[in-house]
Amino acid sequence: MLLAIAAVTMASTSPVLLEHLVSQGAPRAAARLRGAEALASTSPSILTVAPSAITLVEDGEGAVRFIEAVRGLPAGSTIAIDAEWRPDHRGERQLGRHKPSILQLATAGEVWLVDLDCSDVLDRASAAGPSKLLSAISDVLASETVRVLGFSIQHDLDKLQLLYSPEHGFSSGYRLTARRVVDLRGESACGLSSLLARYAGRKLDKSCQTSDWQRRPLSAQQVQYAAADAACLHVL
């Protein structure tokens, strides 16, 4: 099944194939193929994401649009999530102390890059309750109707958990819950780029993997890296 899907997404999707999927009662599969084709470039090597498919959430207005999009996801949707943070070094006393700086959430046709270091985006605790953006993220992760794709997803969830603190209006015992999770790593010892090359014939440019994600503005290379890291999960 994985090989069949990968072969289709590597080439231009045939209208006949899409019509066939719809006629066989698989409209969601057809939609996913359209979305994967739109996100990924036609390059046979490095997977890239079209700039028009990337939305940066770096101010309050962007946060409102992101929240509306997340809360408006229809039942049966599939999203992919990933997170980036400043590298944690082995020599530091508190390993894992860096909070996530970027959250990537990819639908079938769009990638949202959320600047978690921006106070206007995250909004601190107030009398109105906890952070609306963080609440929207926790709600979609806990949804019974939205499927969540990840790769070694628990690592990303552990990092995101650091944000769910009293500072942002959550109780000290609050825990993120992710329900309909598909961890594409599974039991494989291979990295994401290796699996993508094996099953979809694509590679990821990992040059920004250990860059400083707290530095602003993000470079064009960082934006592309972050978007591809999430979008490739739909292709895989």
Short mmCIF file of the C-alpha atoms (twelve columns), coordinates in Angstrom:
data_MODEL
# 
_entry.id   MODEL 
# 
loop_
_atom_site.group_PDB 
_atom_site.id 
_atom_site.type_symbol 
_atom_site.label_atom_id 
_atom_site.label_alt_id 
_atom_site.label_comp_id 
_atom_site.label_asym_id 
_atom_site.label_seq_id 
_atom_site.Cartn_x 
_atom_site.Cartn_y 
_atom_site.Cartn_z 
_atom_site.pdbx_PDB_model_num 
ATOM 1   C CA . MET A 1   0.000   0.000  0.000   1 
ATOM 2   C CA . LEU A 2   2.781   2.453  0.895   1 
ATOM 3   C CA . LEU A 3   4.626   1.703  -2.340  1 
ATOM 4   C CA . ALA A 4   1.482   2.158  -4.388  1 
ATOM 5   C CA . ILE A 5   0.707   5.519  -2.817  1 
ATOM 6   C CA . ALA A 6   4.300   6.695  -3.192  1 
ATOM 7   C CA . ALA A 7   4.382   5.778  -6.874  1 
ATOM 8   C CA . VAL A 8   1.294   7.849  -7.506  1 
ATOM 9   C CA . THR A 9   2.481   10.916 -5.597  1 
ATOM 10  C CA . MET A 10  5.832   10.903 -7.395  1 
ATOM 11  C CA . ALA A 11  4.187   11.468 -10.756 1 
ATOM 12  C CA . SER A 12  1.480   13.790 -12.004 1 
ATOM 13  C CA . THR A 13  -1.788  12.435 -10.673 1 
ATOM 14  C CA . SER A 14  -3.984  11.138 -13.453 1 
ATOM 15  C CA . PRO A 15  -7.519  12.592 -13.665 1 
ATOM 16  C CA . VAL A 16  -8.685  9.084  -14.606 1 
ATOM 17  C CA . LEU A 17  -7.205  7.684  -11.405 1 
ATOM 18  C CA . LEU A 18  -8.865  10.396 -9.314  1 
ATOM 19  C CA . GLU A 19  -12.225 9.733  -10.973 1 
ATOM 20  C CA . HIS A 20  -11.757 6.004  -10.362 1 
ATOM 21  C CA . LEU A 21  -11.077 6.538  -6.654  1 
ATOM 22  C CA . VAL A 22  -14.203 8.677  -6.328  1 
ATOM 23  C CA . SER A 23  -16.295 6.100  -8.220  1 
ATOM 24  C CA . GLN A 24  -15.031 3.373  -5.877  1 
ATOM 25  C CA . GLY A 25  -16.174 5.313  -2.827  1 
ATOM 26  C CA . ALA A 26  -12.769 6.695  -1.855  1 
ATOM 27  C CA . PRO A 27  -13.100 10.501 -2.177  1 
ATOM 28  C CA . ARG A 28  -10.761 11.083 0.772   1 
ATOM 29  C CA . ALA A 29  -7.988  9.088  -0.915  1 
ATOM 30  C CA . ALA A 30  -8.438  11.182 -4.046  1 
ATOM 31  C CA . ALA A 31  -8.260  14.387 -2.004  1 
ATOM 32  C CA . ARG A 32  -5.086  13.229 -0.260  1 
ATOM 33  C CA . LEU A 33  -3.407  12.491 -3.595  1 
ATOM 34  C CA . ARG A 34  -4.329  15.946 -4.894  1 
ATOM 35  C CA . GLY A 35  -2.993  17.520 -1.701  1 
ATOM 36  C CA . ALA A 36  0.269   15.554 -1.689  1 
ATOM 37  C CA . GLU A 37  0.892   16.479 -5.317  1 
ATOM 38  C CA . ALA A 38  0.243   20.176 -4.603  1 
ATOM 39  C CA . LEU A 39  2.584   20.238 -1.602  1 
ATOM 40  C CA . ALA A 40  5.508   18.350 -3.099  1 
ATOM 41  C CA . SER A 41  7.550   19.633 -6.016  1 
ATOM 42  C CA . THR A 42  8.033   17.584 -9.188  1 
ATOM 43  C CA . SER A 43  11.758  17.214 -8.401  1 
ATOM 44  C CA . PRO A 44  12.802  13.541 -8.354  1 
ATOM 45  C CA . SER A 45  15.230  14.189 -5.489  1 
ATOM 46  C CA . ILE A 46  14.776  16.876 -2.831  1 
ATOM 47  C CA . LEU A 47  11.201  17.309 -1.622  1 
ATOM 48  C CA . THR A 48  10.216  20.963 -1.399  1 
ATOM 49  C CA . VAL A 49  6.990   22.794 -0.594  1 
ATOM 50  C CA . ALA A 50  5.571   25.516 -2.804  1 
ATOM 51  C CA . PRO A 51  5.814   28.915 -1.038  1 
ATOM 52  C CA . SER A 52  2.120   29.479 -1.808  1 
ATOM 53  C CA . ALA A 53  1.293   26.435 0.379   1 
ATOM 54  C CA . ILE A 54  3.177   27.789 3.424   1 
ATOM 55  C CA . THR A 55  1.504   30.095 5.941   1 
ATOM 56  C CA . LEU A 56  3.642   31.754 8.614   1 
ATOM 57  C CA . VAL A 57  1.828   32.478 11.877  1 
ATOM 58  C CA . GLU A 58  3.921   35.265 13.391  1 
ATOM 59  C CA . ASP A 59  1.429   37.781 14.825  1 
ATOM 60  C CA . GLY A 60  -1.932  37.968 16.553  1 
ATOM 61  C CA . GLU A 61  -3.958  38.151 13.343  1 
ATOM 62  C CA . GLY A 62  -2.198  35.100 11.968  1 
ATOM 63  C CA . ALA A 63  -2.911  33.248 15.212  1 
ATOM 64  C CA . VAL A 64  -6.631  33.982 14.880  1 
ATOM 65  C CA . ARG A 65  -6.673  32.588 11.331  1 
ATOM 66  C CA . PHE A 66  -4.750  29.507 12.435  1 
ATOM 67  C CA . ILE A 67  -7.141  28.848 15.314  1 
ATOM 68  C CA . GLU A 68  -10.129 29.188 12.974  1 
ATOM 69  C CA . ALA A 69  -8.544  26.771 10.496  1 
ATOM 70  C CA . VAL A 70  -7.763  24.177 13.164  1 
ATOM 71  C CA . ARG A 71  -11.186 24.375 14.771  1 
ATOM 72  C CA . GLY A 72  -12.795 24.212 11.323  1 
ATOM 73  C CA . LEU A 73  -11.179 20.931 10.281  1 
ATOM 74  C CA . PRO A 74  -13.918 18.578 9.095   1 
ATOM 75  C CA . ALA A 75  -14.371 15.128 10.600  1 
ATOM 76  C CA . GLY A 76  -12.141 12.599 8.891   1 
ATOM 77  C CA . SER A 77  -9.324  15.069 8.282   1 
ATOM 78  C CA . THR A 78  -5.678  14.039 8.472   1 
ATOM 79  C CA . ILE A 79  -3.033  16.436 9.753   1 
ATOM 80  C CA . ALA A 80  0.715   16.074 10.188  1 
ATOM 81  C CA . ILE A 81  2.573   17.731 13.056  1 
ATOM 82  C CA . ASP A 82  6.194   18.411 13.839  1 
ATOM 83  C CA . ALA A 83  8.113   20.850 16.034  1 
ATOM 84  C CA . GLU A 84  11.489  22.581 15.969  1 
ATOM 85  C CA . TRP A 85  13.535  23.875 18.888  1 
ATOM 86  C CA . ARG A 86  16.986  25.168 19.659  1 
ATOM 87  C CA . PRO A 87  19.249  22.106 19.978  1 
ATOM 88  C CA . ASP A 88  19.649  20.671 23.471  1 
ATOM 89  C CA . HIS A 89  23.306  19.943 24.108  1 
ATOM 90  C CA . ARG A 90  24.529  16.964 26.088  1 
ATOM 91  C CA . GLY A 91  26.801  19.119 28.213  1 
ATOM 92  C CA . GLU A 92  23.946  21.183 29.638  1 
ATOM 93  C CA . ARG A 93  22.722  20.397 33.128  1 
ATOM 94  C CA . GLN A 94  19.062  20.339 32.156  1 
ATOM 95  C CA . LEU A 95  18.687  18.228 29.050  1 
ATOM 96  C CA . GLY A 96  15.599  19.041 27.023  1 
ATOM 97  C CA . ARG A 97  15.197  22.464 28.601  1 
ATOM 98  C CA . HIS A 98  14.605  24.337 25.351  1 
ATOM 99  C CA . LYS A 99  10.933  24.830 24.597  1 
ATOM 100 C CA . PRO A 100 9.685   24.387 21.024  1 
ATOM 101 C CA . SER A 101 10.053  27.495 18.878  1 
ATOM 102 C CA . ILE A 102 8.135   26.383 15.778  1 
ATOM 103 C CA . LEU A 103 5.108   24.137 15.381  1 
ATOM 104 C CA . GLN A 104 4.380   22.773 11.931  1 
ATOM 105 C CA . LEU A 105 0.858   21.602 11.186  1 
ATOM 106 C CA . ALA A 106 0.229   20.335 7.661   1 
ATOM 107 C CA . THR A 107 -3.121  19.554 6.102   1 
ATOM 108 C CA . ALA A 108 -3.394  17.873 2.697   1 
ATOM 109 C CA . GLY A 109 -2.807  21.169 0.915   1 
ATOM 110 C CA . GLU A 110 -1.278  23.681 3.332   1 
ATOM 111 C CA . VAL A 111 1.473   23.924 5.944   1 
ATOM 112 C CA . TRP A 112 1.116   26.266 8.910   1 
ATOM 113 C CA . LEU A 113 4.355   27.331 10.610  1 
ATOM 114 C CA . VAL A 114 3.478   28.711 14.038  1 
ATOM 115 C CA . ASP A 115 6.014   30.946 15.810  1 
ATOM 116 C CA . LEU A 116 5.721   29.729 19.393  1 
ATOM 117 C CA . ASP A 117 8.291   32.274 20.593  1 
ATOM 118 C CA . CYS A 118 6.028   35.186 19.647  1 
ATOM 119 C CA . SER A 119 4.004   36.451 22.637  1 
ATOM 120 C CA . ASP A 120 1.290   37.848 20.327  1 
ATOM 121 C CA . VAL A 121 0.820   34.373 18.857  1 
ATOM 122 C CA . LEU A 122 0.892   32.382 22.072  1 
ATOM 123 C CA . ASP A 123 -0.884  34.947 24.292  1 
ATOM 124 C CA . ARG A 124 -0.266  34.540 27.972  1 
ATOM 125 C CA . ALA A 125 -2.748  33.550 30.642  1 
ATOM 126 C CA . SER A 126 -5.437  36.079 31.404  1 
ATOM 127 C CA . ALA A 127 -8.781  36.329 33.128  1 
ATOM 128 C CA . ALA A 128 -10.289 35.033 29.891  1 
ATOM 129 C CA . GLY A 129 -8.590  31.666 30.364  1 
ATOM 130 C CA . PRO A 130 -5.640  29.764 28.909  1 
ATOM 131 C CA . SER A 131 -3.919  30.449 25.594  1 
ATOM 132 C CA . LYS A 132 -6.483  30.104 22.800  1 
ATOM 133 C CA . LEU A 133 -3.872  28.865 20.344  1 
ATOM 134 C CA . LEU A 134 -2.527  26.193 22.698  1 
ATOM 135 C CA . SER A 135 -6.087  25.157 23.538  1 
ATOM 136 C CA . ALA A 136 -6.891  24.752 19.838  1 
ATOM 137 C CA . ILE A 137 -3.813  22.564 19.378  1 
ATOM 138 C CA . SER A 138 -4.624  20.370 22.381  1 
ATOM 139 C CA . ASP A 139 -8.240  19.989 21.216  1 
ATOM 140 C CA . VAL A 140 -7.288  18.824 17.712  1 
ATOM 141 C CA . LEU A 141 -4.728  16.371 19.119  1 
ATOM 142 C CA . ALA A 142 -7.393  14.922 21.404  1 
ATOM 143 C CA . SER A 143 -10.031 14.784 18.659  1 
ATOM 144 C CA . GLU A 144 -11.764 11.481 17.965  1 
ATOM 145 C CA . THR A 145 -12.339 12.444 14.320  1 
ATOM 146 C CA . VAL A 146 -8.996  13.921 13.160  1 
ATOM 147 C CA . ARG A 147 -6.083  11.615 12.374  1 
ATOM 148 C CA . VAL A 148 -2.636  12.885 13.421  1 
ATOM 149 C CA . LEU A 149 0.525   11.896 11.549  1 
ATOM 150 C CA . GLY A 150 3.942   12.193 13.143  1 
ATOM 151 C CA . PHE A 151 7.429   10.722 13.149  1 
ATOM 152 C CA . SER A 152 8.718   9.751  16.589  1 
ATOM 153 C CA . ILE A 153 5.788   11.898 17.611  1 
ATOM 154 C CA . GLN A 154 6.176   11.416 21.362  1 
ATOM 155 C CA . HIS A 155 9.361   13.494 21.270  1 
ATOM 156 C CA . ASP A 156 7.437   16.404 19.741  1 
ATOM 157 C CA . LEU A 157 4.558   15.984 22.189  1 
ATOM 158 C CA . ASP A 158 6.963   16.015 25.141  1 
ATOM 159 C CA . LYS A 159 8.395   19.300 23.885  1 
ATOM 160 C CA . LEU A 160 4.948   20.825 23.315  1 
ATOM 161 C CA . GLN A 161 3.982   19.750 26.835  1 
ATOM 162 C CA . LEU A 162 6.504   22.296 28.175  1 
ATOM 163 C CA . LEU A 163 4.228   25.096 26.936  1 
ATOM 164 C CA . TYR A 164 1.157   23.836 28.790  1 
ATOM 165 C CA . SER A 165 2.071   25.535 32.051  1 
ATOM 166 C CA . PRO A 166 0.524   28.069 34.442  1 
ATOM 167 C CA . GLU A 167 2.377   30.758 32.489  1 
ATOM 168 C CA . HIS A 168 -0.088  30.168 29.684  1 
ATOM 169 C CA . GLY A 169 -3.124  29.520 31.861  1 
ATOM 170 C CA . PHE A 170 -2.972  25.736 32.296  1 
ATOM 171 C CA . SER A 171 -2.889  23.868 35.582  1 
ATOM 172 C CA . SER A 172 0.432   22.413 36.662  1 
ATOM 173 C CA . GLY A 173 -0.944  18.901 36.164  1 
ATOM 174 C CA . TYR A 174 -2.334  19.482 32.662  1 
ATOM 175 C CA . ARG A 175 -1.300  16.784 30.188  1 
ATOM 176 C CA . LEU A 176 -1.590  16.757 26.402  1 
ATOM 177 C CA . THR A 177 -3.592  13.858 24.988  1 
ATOM 178 C CA . ALA A 178 -3.173  12.628 21.424  1 
ATOM 179 C CA . ARG A 179 -5.737  10.062 20.319  1 
ATOM 180 C CA . ARG A 180 -5.845  9.085  16.641  1 
ATOM 181 C CA . VAL A 181 -2.085  9.034  16.143  1 
ATOM 182 C CA . VAL A 182 -0.209  7.323  13.326  1 
ATOM 183 C CA . ASP A 183 3.513   7.330  14.099  1 
ATOM 184 C CA . LEU A 184 5.149   6.686  10.733  1 
ATOM 185 C CA . ARG A 185 8.416   5.649  12.317  1 
ATOM 186 C CA . GLY A 186 6.812   2.537  13.737  1 
ATOM 187 C CA . GLU A 187 9.473   -0.020 14.633  1 
ATOM 188 C CA . SER A 188 11.922  1.185  11.993  1 
ATOM 189 C CA . ALA A 189 15.410  2.255  13.039  1 
ATOM 190 C CA . CYS A 190 15.666  4.444  9.927   1 
ATOM 191 C CA . GLY A 191 15.309  8.213  9.990   1 
ATOM 192 C CA . LEU A 192 12.558  10.118 8.233   1 
ATOM 193 C CA . SER A 193 14.682  11.053 5.227   1 
ATOM 194 C CA . SER A 194 15.753  7.435  4.737   1 
ATOM 195 C CA . LEU A 195 12.178  6.129  4.858   1 
ATOM 196 C CA . LEU A 196 11.018  8.835  2.463   1 
ATOM 197 C CA . ALA A 197 13.779  7.890  0.019   1 
ATOM 198 C CA . ARG A 198 12.915  4.196  0.319   1 
ATOM 199 C CA . TYR A 199 9.158   4.466  -0.159  1 
ATOM 200 C CA . ALA A 200 8.656   7.675  -2.150  1 
ATOM 201 C CA . GLY A 201 11.944  8.211  -3.955  1 
ATOM 202 C CA . ARG A 202 12.407  11.634 -2.331  1 
ATOM 203 C CA . LYS A 203 14.990  13.151 -0.011  1 
ATOM 204 C CA . LEU A 204 14.858  15.838 2.657   1 
ATOM 205 C CA . ASP A 205 17.344  18.673 2.894   1 
ATOM 206 C CA . LYS A 206 18.417  18.310 6.546   1 
ATOM 207 C CA . SER A 207 20.921  21.193 6.554   1 
ATOM 208 C CA . CYS A 208 18.792  23.264 8.957   1 
ATOM 209 C CA . GLN A 209 17.997  20.459 11.392  1 
ATOM 210 C CA . THR A 210 20.288  21.736 14.147  1 
ATOM 211 C CA . SER A 211 20.027  25.453 13.379  1 
ATOM 212 C CA . ASP A 212 19.083  28.054 15.992  1 
ATOM 213 C CA . TRP A 213 15.282  28.056 15.840  1 
ATOM 214 C CA . GLN A 214 15.056  30.877 18.371  1 
ATOM 215 C CA . ARG A 215 16.743  33.359 16.032  1 
ATOM 216 C CA . ARG A 216 14.468  35.763 14.151  1 
ATOM 217 C CA . PRO A 217 13.713  36.274 11.391  1 
ATOM 218 C CA . LEU A 218 13.718  32.697 10.190  1 
ATOM 219 C CA . SER A 219 15.761  32.203 7.049   1 
ATOM 220 C CA . ALA A 220 14.151  31.058 3.801   1 
ATOM 221 C CA . GLN A 221 16.024  27.777 4.225   1 
ATOM 222 C CA . GLN A 222 14.590  27.264 7.717   1 
ATOM 223 C CA . VAL A 223 11.061  27.970 6.491   1 
ATOM 224 C CA . GLN A 224 11.424  25.463 3.663   1 
ATOM 225 C CA . TYR A 225 13.006  22.848 5.926   1 
ATOM 226 C CA . ALA A 226 10.263  23.153 8.546   1 
ATOM 227 C CA . ALA A 227 7.473   23.004 5.953   1 
ATOM 228 C CA . ALA A 228 8.945   19.977 4.189   1 
ATOM 229 C CA . ASP A 229 9.436   18.111 7.479   1 
ATOM 230 C CA . ALA A 230 5.674   18.150 8.032   1 
ATOM 231 C CA . ALA A 231 4.422   17.962 4.431   1 
ATOM 232 C CA . CYS A 232 6.519   14.859 3.698   1 
ATOM 233 C CA . LEU A 233 4.494   12.881 6.244   1 
ATOM 234 C CA . HIS A 234 1.480   13.098 3.936   1 
ATOM 235 C CA . VAL A 235 3.615   11.874 1.027   1 
ATOM 236 C CA . LEU A 236 5.047   9.033  3.109   1 
# 
